[in-house]
Amino acid sequence: MWVDLLLLANLTAQPAHGYELRRRVEQSSGYALSNNSLYPALRRFYDAGAVTRTAVDRQGAPARHVYAITEVGRELLHDMLAELPDELAADEAEFLSRVGHFALLTPVERVGVLDARRRAILARRDRVQALARSVGTAPDDVWSALVLDELLRRSHAEEHWLATVSARAAPAATAVAAPAPPPEEDVR
């Protein structure tokens, strides 16, 4: 699903042919796409009316298909960005593909995505802590303990990062100020 998000989001900037789109997705996200994921996704989008496909003739070469997002595609993109189901929230690519396009979401929608990721990170941390408590002292267990310690460190680091992103993504939602109490009269 993250591939779909990145493809549609990149088409919001401007139409592109497959190779150009693949290059832009990689430049904007760091994720490399194969033709086996790119072209089936574009075909699904075309069949669903989310993108148009126009053949552009090239001198001495086969025509190239240029894809452009439609209004249906924009609505689909928004829905996919705004929803991060719990079963996908633990997947780093699913989460980061949404954060990378937070500009397309409202502050409330951003908070929803961040909350889903936070729940996934806390569940993973709890599971790893339980595993760490059960690790024995055999030589092989030393390596397991090392891995579990690193997973816990990463969970804590991401929790901190999520708090930072939350403050930027929805400042009003994370820093709600209580109204100041009325000034008290001096009754001496």
PDB file of C-alpha atoms in Angstrom:
ATOM      1  CA  MET A   1       0.000   0.000   0.000  1.00  0.00           C
ATOM      2  CA  TRP A   2       2.874   2.420   0.667  1.00  0.00           C
ATOM      3  CA  VAL A   3       3.846   2.064  -2.986  1.00  0.00           C
ATOM      4  CA  ASP A   4       0.378   3.257  -3.962  1.00  0.00           C
ATOM      5  CA  LEU A   5       0.669   6.251  -1.646  1.00  0.00           C
ATOM      6  CA  LEU A   6       4.028   7.294  -3.015  1.00  0.00           C
ATOM      7  CA  LEU A   7       2.978   6.900  -6.638  1.00  0.00           C
ATOM      8  CA  LEU A   8      -0.188   8.952  -6.289  1.00  0.00           C
ATOM      9  CA  ALA A   9       1.508  11.580  -4.130  1.00  0.00           C
ATOM     10  CA  ASN A  10       4.238  12.054  -6.718  1.00  0.00           C
ATOM     11  CA  LEU A  11       1.662  12.379  -9.487  1.00  0.00           C
ATOM     12  CA  THR A  12       0.065  15.292  -7.604  1.00  0.00           C
ATOM     13  CA  ALA A  13       3.167  17.341  -8.445  1.00  0.00           C
ATOM     14  CA  GLN A  14       3.001  16.680 -12.194  1.00  0.00           C
ATOM     15  CA  PRO A  15       2.281  13.909 -14.699  1.00  0.00           C
ATOM     16  CA  ALA A  16       5.083  11.444 -15.368  1.00  0.00           C
ATOM     17  CA  HIS A  17       5.983   8.357 -17.337  1.00  0.00           C
ATOM     18  CA  GLY A  18       6.853   5.185 -15.451  1.00  0.00           C
ATOM     19  CA  TYR A  19      10.625   5.585 -15.349  1.00  0.00           C
ATOM     20  CA  GLU A  20      10.393   9.238 -14.242  1.00  0.00           C
ATOM     21  CA  LEU A  21       7.809   8.367 -11.615  1.00  0.00           C
ATOM     22  CA  ARG A  22       9.964   5.558 -10.245  1.00  0.00           C
ATOM     23  CA  ARG A  23      12.955   7.935 -10.031  1.00  0.00           C
ATOM     24  CA  ARG A  24      10.911  10.647  -8.260  1.00  0.00           C
ATOM     25  CA  VAL A  25       9.515   8.173  -5.730  1.00  0.00           C
ATOM     26  CA  GLU A  26      13.018   7.014  -4.870  1.00  0.00           C
ATOM     27  CA  GLN A  27      14.344  10.581  -4.593  1.00  0.00           C
ATOM     28  CA  SER A  28      11.507  11.672  -2.317  1.00  0.00           C
ATOM     29  CA  SER A  29      11.373   8.617  -0.066  1.00  0.00           C
ATOM     30  CA  GLY A  30      14.575   6.622  -0.345  1.00  0.00           C
ATOM     31  CA  TYR A  31      12.539   3.555  -1.347  1.00  0.00           C
ATOM     32  CA  ALA A  32      13.484   1.867  -4.616  1.00  0.00           C
ATOM     33  CA  LEU A  33      10.597   0.556  -6.698  1.00  0.00           C
ATOM     34  CA  SER A  34      10.801  -2.351  -9.079  1.00  0.00           C
ATOM     35  CA  ASN A  35       8.885  -2.481 -12.332  1.00  0.00           C
ATOM     36  CA  ASN A  36       7.014  -5.429 -10.802  1.00  0.00           C
ATOM     37  CA  SER A  37       5.449  -3.116  -8.222  1.00  0.00           C
ATOM     38  CA  LEU A  38       5.285   0.083 -10.301  1.00  0.00           C
ATOM     39  CA  TYR A  39       3.411  -0.975 -13.425  1.00  0.00           C
ATOM     40  CA  PRO A  40       0.767  -3.224 -11.816  1.00  0.00           C
ATOM     41  CA  ALA A  41      -0.062  -0.351  -9.437  1.00  0.00           C
ATOM     42  CA  LEU A  42      -0.344   2.101 -12.321  1.00  0.00           C
ATOM     43  CA  ARG A  43      -2.582  -0.356 -14.154  1.00  0.00           C
ATOM     44  CA  ARG A  44      -4.854  -0.700 -11.089  1.00  0.00           C
ATOM     45  CA  PHE A  45      -5.053   3.093 -10.777  1.00  0.00           C
ATOM     46  CA  TYR A  46      -5.877   3.447 -14.456  1.00  0.00           C
ATOM     47  CA  ASP A  47      -8.587   0.775 -14.243  1.00  0.00           C
ATOM     48  CA  ALA A  48     -10.060   2.492 -11.153  1.00  0.00           C
ATOM     49  CA  GLY A  49     -10.078   5.930 -12.789  1.00  0.00           C
ATOM     50  CA  ALA A  50      -7.483   7.288 -10.349  1.00  0.00           C
ATOM     51  CA  VAL A  51      -5.034   8.151 -13.143  1.00  0.00           C
ATOM     52  CA  THR A  52      -5.176   8.841 -16.837  1.00  0.00           C
ATOM     53  CA  ARG A  53      -2.699   7.351 -19.276  1.00  0.00           C
ATOM     54  CA  THR A  54      -1.663   9.184 -22.437  1.00  0.00           C
ATOM     55  CA  ALA A  55       0.631   7.758 -25.094  1.00  0.00           C
ATOM     56  CA  VAL A  56       3.307  10.252 -26.113  1.00  0.00           C
ATOM     57  CA  ASP A  57       5.109   9.538 -29.382  1.00  0.00           C
ATOM     58  CA  ARG A  58       8.900   9.605 -29.405  1.00  0.00           C
ATOM     59  CA  GLN A  59      11.074   9.783 -32.485  1.00  0.00           C
ATOM     60  CA  GLY A  60      12.710   6.441 -33.205  1.00  0.00           C
ATOM     61  CA  ALA A  61      11.333   4.813 -30.048  1.00  0.00           C
ATOM     62  CA  PRO A  62       8.059   3.294 -28.909  1.00  0.00           C
ATOM     63  CA  ALA A  63       5.448   5.648 -27.487  1.00  0.00           C
ATOM     64  CA  ARG A  64       5.790   6.387 -23.796  1.00  0.00           C
ATOM     65  CA  HIS A  65       2.787   6.379 -21.452  1.00  0.00           C
ATOM     66  CA  VAL A  66       2.439   9.460 -19.278  1.00  0.00           C
ATOM     67  CA  TYR A  67       0.282   9.145 -16.174  1.00  0.00           C
ATOM     68  CA  ALA A  68      -1.658  11.977 -14.524  1.00  0.00           C
ATOM     69  CA  ILE A  69      -3.715  11.872 -11.338  1.00  0.00           C
ATOM     70  CA  THR A  70      -7.468  12.473 -11.538  1.00  0.00           C
ATOM     71  CA  GLU A  71      -9.848  13.895  -8.955  1.00  0.00           C
ATOM     72  CA  VAL A  72     -10.747  10.307  -8.047  1.00  0.00           C
ATOM     73  CA  GLY A  73      -7.027   9.662  -7.521  1.00  0.00           C
ATOM     74  CA  ARG A  74      -6.676  12.733  -5.294  1.00  0.00           C
ATOM     75  CA  GLU A  75      -9.568  11.559  -3.129  1.00  0.00           C
ATOM     76  CA  LEU A  76      -8.124   8.051  -2.976  1.00  0.00           C
ATOM     77  CA  LEU A  77      -4.716   9.444  -2.018  1.00  0.00           C
ATOM     78  CA  HIS A  78      -6.210  11.577   0.741  1.00  0.00           C
ATOM     79  CA  ASP A  79      -8.146   8.646   2.178  1.00  0.00           C
ATOM     80  CA  MET A  80      -5.075   6.398   2.142  1.00  0.00           C
ATOM     81  CA  LEU A  81      -2.875   9.079   3.729  1.00  0.00           C
ATOM     82  CA  ALA A  82      -5.359   9.937   6.471  1.00  0.00           C
ATOM     83  CA  GLU A  83      -5.941   6.339   7.557  1.00  0.00           C
ATOM     84  CA  LEU A  84      -3.237   4.173   9.060  1.00  0.00           C
ATOM     85  CA  PRO A  85      -4.921   0.941  10.122  1.00  0.00           C
ATOM     86  CA  ASP A  86      -3.489  -0.701  13.223  1.00  0.00           C
ATOM     87  CA  GLU A  87      -2.419  -3.746  11.186  1.00  0.00           C
ATOM     88  CA  LEU A  88      -0.195  -1.483   9.034  1.00  0.00           C
ATOM     89  CA  ALA A  89       1.003   0.946  11.720  1.00  0.00           C
ATOM     90  CA  ALA A  90       3.992  -1.194  12.711  1.00  0.00           C
ATOM     91  CA  ASP A  91       5.292  -1.163   9.129  1.00  0.00           C
ATOM     92  CA  GLU A  92       7.924   1.565   8.821  1.00  0.00           C
ATOM     93  CA  ALA A  93       7.374   2.176   5.091  1.00  0.00           C
ATOM     94  CA  GLU A  94       3.612   2.513   5.581  1.00  0.00           C
ATOM     95  CA  PHE A  95       4.099   5.023   8.371  1.00  0.00           C
ATOM     96  CA  LEU A  96       6.888   7.097   6.838  1.00  0.00           C
ATOM     97  CA  SER A  97       5.156   7.314   3.455  1.00  0.00           C
ATOM     98  CA  ARG A  98       2.304   9.073   5.241  1.00  0.00           C
ATOM     99  CA  VAL A  99       4.499  11.384   7.320  1.00  0.00           C
ATOM    100  CA  GLY A 100       6.334  12.420   4.168  1.00  0.00           C
ATOM    101  CA  HIS A 101       3.043  13.795   2.842  1.00  0.00           C
ATOM    102  CA  PHE A 102       1.613  15.357   5.996  1.00  0.00           C
ATOM    103  CA  ALA A 103       1.262  18.633   4.069  1.00  0.00           C
ATOM    104  CA  LEU A 104      -1.785  17.053   2.391  1.00  0.00           C
ATOM    105  CA  LEU A 105      -3.487  16.309   5.730  1.00  0.00           C
ATOM    106  CA  THR A 106      -5.192  18.366   8.405  1.00  0.00           C
ATOM    107  CA  PRO A 107      -3.626  18.550  11.873  1.00  0.00           C
ATOM    108  CA  VAL A 108      -6.323  16.200  13.230  1.00  0.00           C
ATOM    109  CA  GLU A 109      -5.608  13.650  10.485  1.00  0.00           C
ATOM    110  CA  ARG A 110      -1.875  13.865  11.204  1.00  0.00           C
ATOM    111  CA  VAL A 111      -2.511  13.179  14.888  1.00  0.00           C
ATOM    112  CA  GLY A 112      -4.541  10.099  13.945  1.00  0.00           C
ATOM    113  CA  VAL A 113      -1.641   8.698  11.908  1.00  0.00           C
ATOM    114  CA  LEU A 114       0.859   9.467  14.675  1.00  0.00           C
ATOM    115  CA  ASP A 115      -1.388   7.896  17.322  1.00  0.00           C
ATOM    116  CA  ALA A 116      -1.673   4.684  15.286  1.00  0.00           C
ATOM    117  CA  ARG A 117       2.124   4.501  15.014  1.00  0.00           C
ATOM    118  CA  ARG A 118       2.536   5.273  18.719  1.00  0.00           C
ATOM    119  CA  ARG A 119       0.210   2.381  19.631  1.00  0.00           C
ATOM    120  CA  ALA A 120       2.215   0.047  17.391  1.00  0.00           C
ATOM    121  CA  ILE A 121       5.539   1.163  18.900  1.00  0.00           C
ATOM    122  CA  LEU A 122       4.231   0.747  22.457  1.00  0.00           C
ATOM    123  CA  ALA A 123       2.893  -2.730  21.665  1.00  0.00           C
ATOM    124  CA  ARG A 124       6.246  -3.729  20.153  1.00  0.00           C
ATOM    125  CA  ARG A 125       8.113  -2.292  23.144  1.00  0.00           C
ATOM    126  CA  ASP A 126       5.910  -4.223  25.589  1.00  0.00           C
ATOM    127  CA  ARG A 127       6.430  -7.447  23.619  1.00  0.00           C
ATOM    128  CA  VAL A 128      10.215  -6.959  23.476  1.00  0.00           C
ATOM    129  CA  GLN A 129      10.382  -6.132  27.202  1.00  0.00           C
ATOM    130  CA  ALA A 130       8.537  -9.374  27.989  1.00  0.00           C
ATOM    131  CA  LEU A 131      10.960 -11.294  25.779  1.00  0.00           C
ATOM    132  CA  ALA A 132      13.957  -9.576  27.401  1.00  0.00           C
ATOM    133  CA  ARG A 133      12.768 -10.677  30.854  1.00  0.00           C
ATOM    134  CA  SER A 134      12.667 -14.290  29.687  1.00  0.00           C
ATOM    135  CA  VAL A 135      16.183 -14.376  28.208  1.00  0.00           C
ATOM    136  CA  GLY A 136      18.457 -16.742  30.097  1.00  0.00           C
ATOM    137  CA  THR A 137      22.191 -16.626  30.719  1.00  0.00           C
ATOM    138  CA  ALA A 138      23.362 -19.287  28.251  1.00  0.00           C
ATOM    139  CA  PRO A 139      26.025 -18.113  25.748  1.00  0.00           C
ATOM    140  CA  ASP A 140      23.482 -17.948  22.918  1.00  0.00           C
ATOM    141  CA  ASP A 141      21.167 -15.864  25.096  1.00  0.00           C
ATOM    142  CA  VAL A 142      23.799 -13.111  25.401  1.00  0.00           C
ATOM    143  CA  TRP A 143      23.359 -12.354  21.708  1.00  0.00           C
ATOM    144  CA  SER A 144      19.594 -12.466  21.987  1.00  0.00           C
ATOM    145  CA  ALA A 145      19.754 -10.036  24.884  1.00  0.00           C
ATOM    146  CA  LEU A 146      21.931  -7.717  22.811  1.00  0.00           C
ATOM    147  CA  VAL A 147      19.368  -7.703  19.996  1.00  0.00           C
ATOM    148  CA  LEU A 148      16.461  -7.166  22.379  1.00  0.00           C
ATOM    149  CA  ASP A 149      18.280  -4.275  24.070  1.00  0.00           C
ATOM    150  CA  GLU A 150      18.788  -2.654  20.664  1.00  0.00           C
ATOM    151  CA  LEU A 151      15.114  -3.081  19.784  1.00  0.00           C
ATOM    152  CA  LEU A 152      14.163  -1.418  23.058  1.00  0.00           C
ATOM    153  CA  ARG A 153      16.582   1.437  22.381  1.00  0.00           C
ATOM    154  CA  ARG A 154      15.028   1.948  18.953  1.00  0.00           C
ATOM    155  CA  SER A 155      11.513   1.905  20.403  1.00  0.00           C
ATOM    156  CA  HIS A 156      12.419   4.564  22.968  1.00  0.00           C
ATOM    157  CA  ALA A 157      14.142   6.666  20.297  1.00  0.00           C
ATOM    158  CA  GLU A 158      11.102   6.503  18.052  1.00  0.00           C
ATOM    159  CA  GLU A 159       8.776   7.397  20.935  1.00  0.00           C
ATOM    160  CA  HIS A 160      10.869  10.533  21.445  1.00  0.00           C
ATOM    161  CA  TRP A 161      10.850  11.287  17.707  1.00  0.00           C
ATOM    162  CA  LEU A 162       7.059  10.815  17.569  1.00  0.00           C
ATOM    163  CA  ALA A 163       6.638  13.383  20.337  1.00  0.00           C
ATOM    164  CA  THR A 164       8.746  15.846  18.341  1.00  0.00           C
ATOM    165  CA  VAL A 165       6.805  15.200  15.140  1.00  0.00           C
ATOM    166  CA  SER A 166       3.492  15.475  17.010  1.00  0.00           C
ATOM    167  CA  ALA A 167       4.411  18.930  18.263  1.00  0.00           C
ATOM    168  CA  ARG A 168       5.167  20.030  14.702  1.00  0.00           C
ATOM    169  CA  ALA A 169       2.252  18.196  13.043  1.00  0.00           C
ATOM    170  CA  ALA A 170      -0.488  19.613  15.242  1.00  0.00           C
ATOM    171  CA  PRO A 171       0.806  22.244  17.647  1.00  0.00           C
ATOM    172  CA  ALA A 172      -2.686  23.176  18.823  1.00  0.00           C
ATOM    173  CA  ALA A 173      -3.531  19.545  19.594  1.00  0.00           C
ATOM    174  CA  THR A 174      -0.360  18.889  21.582  1.00  0.00           C
ATOM    175  CA  ALA A 175      -0.036  22.159  23.427  1.00  0.00           C
ATOM    176  CA  VAL A 176      -3.523  23.058  24.540  1.00  0.00           C
ATOM    177  CA  ALA A 177      -3.245  25.957  26.916  1.00  0.00           C
ATOM    178  CA  ALA A 178      -5.624  26.118  29.846  1.00  0.00           C
ATOM    179  CA  PRO A 179      -7.412  29.428  30.198  1.00  0.00           C
ATOM    180  CA  ALA A 180      -5.825  31.725  32.732  1.00  0.00           C
ATOM    181  CA  PRO A 181      -7.756  31.969  35.992  1.00  0.00           C
ATOM    182  CA  PRO A 182      -9.366  35.331  36.675  1.00  0.00           C
ATOM    183  CA  PRO A 183      -7.210  37.636  38.765  1.00  0.00           C
ATOM    184  CA  GLU A 184      -7.952  37.360  42.457  1.00  0.00           C
ATOM    185  CA  GLU A 185      -8.856  40.467  44.358  1.00  0.00           C
ATOM    186  CA  ASP A 186      -6.686  41.447  47.277  1.00  0.00           C
ATOM    187  CA  VAL A 187      -9.015  41.165  50.318  1.00  0.00           C
ATOM    188  CA  ARG A 188      -6.666  42.069  53.124  1.00  0.00           C
TER     189      ARG A 188
END
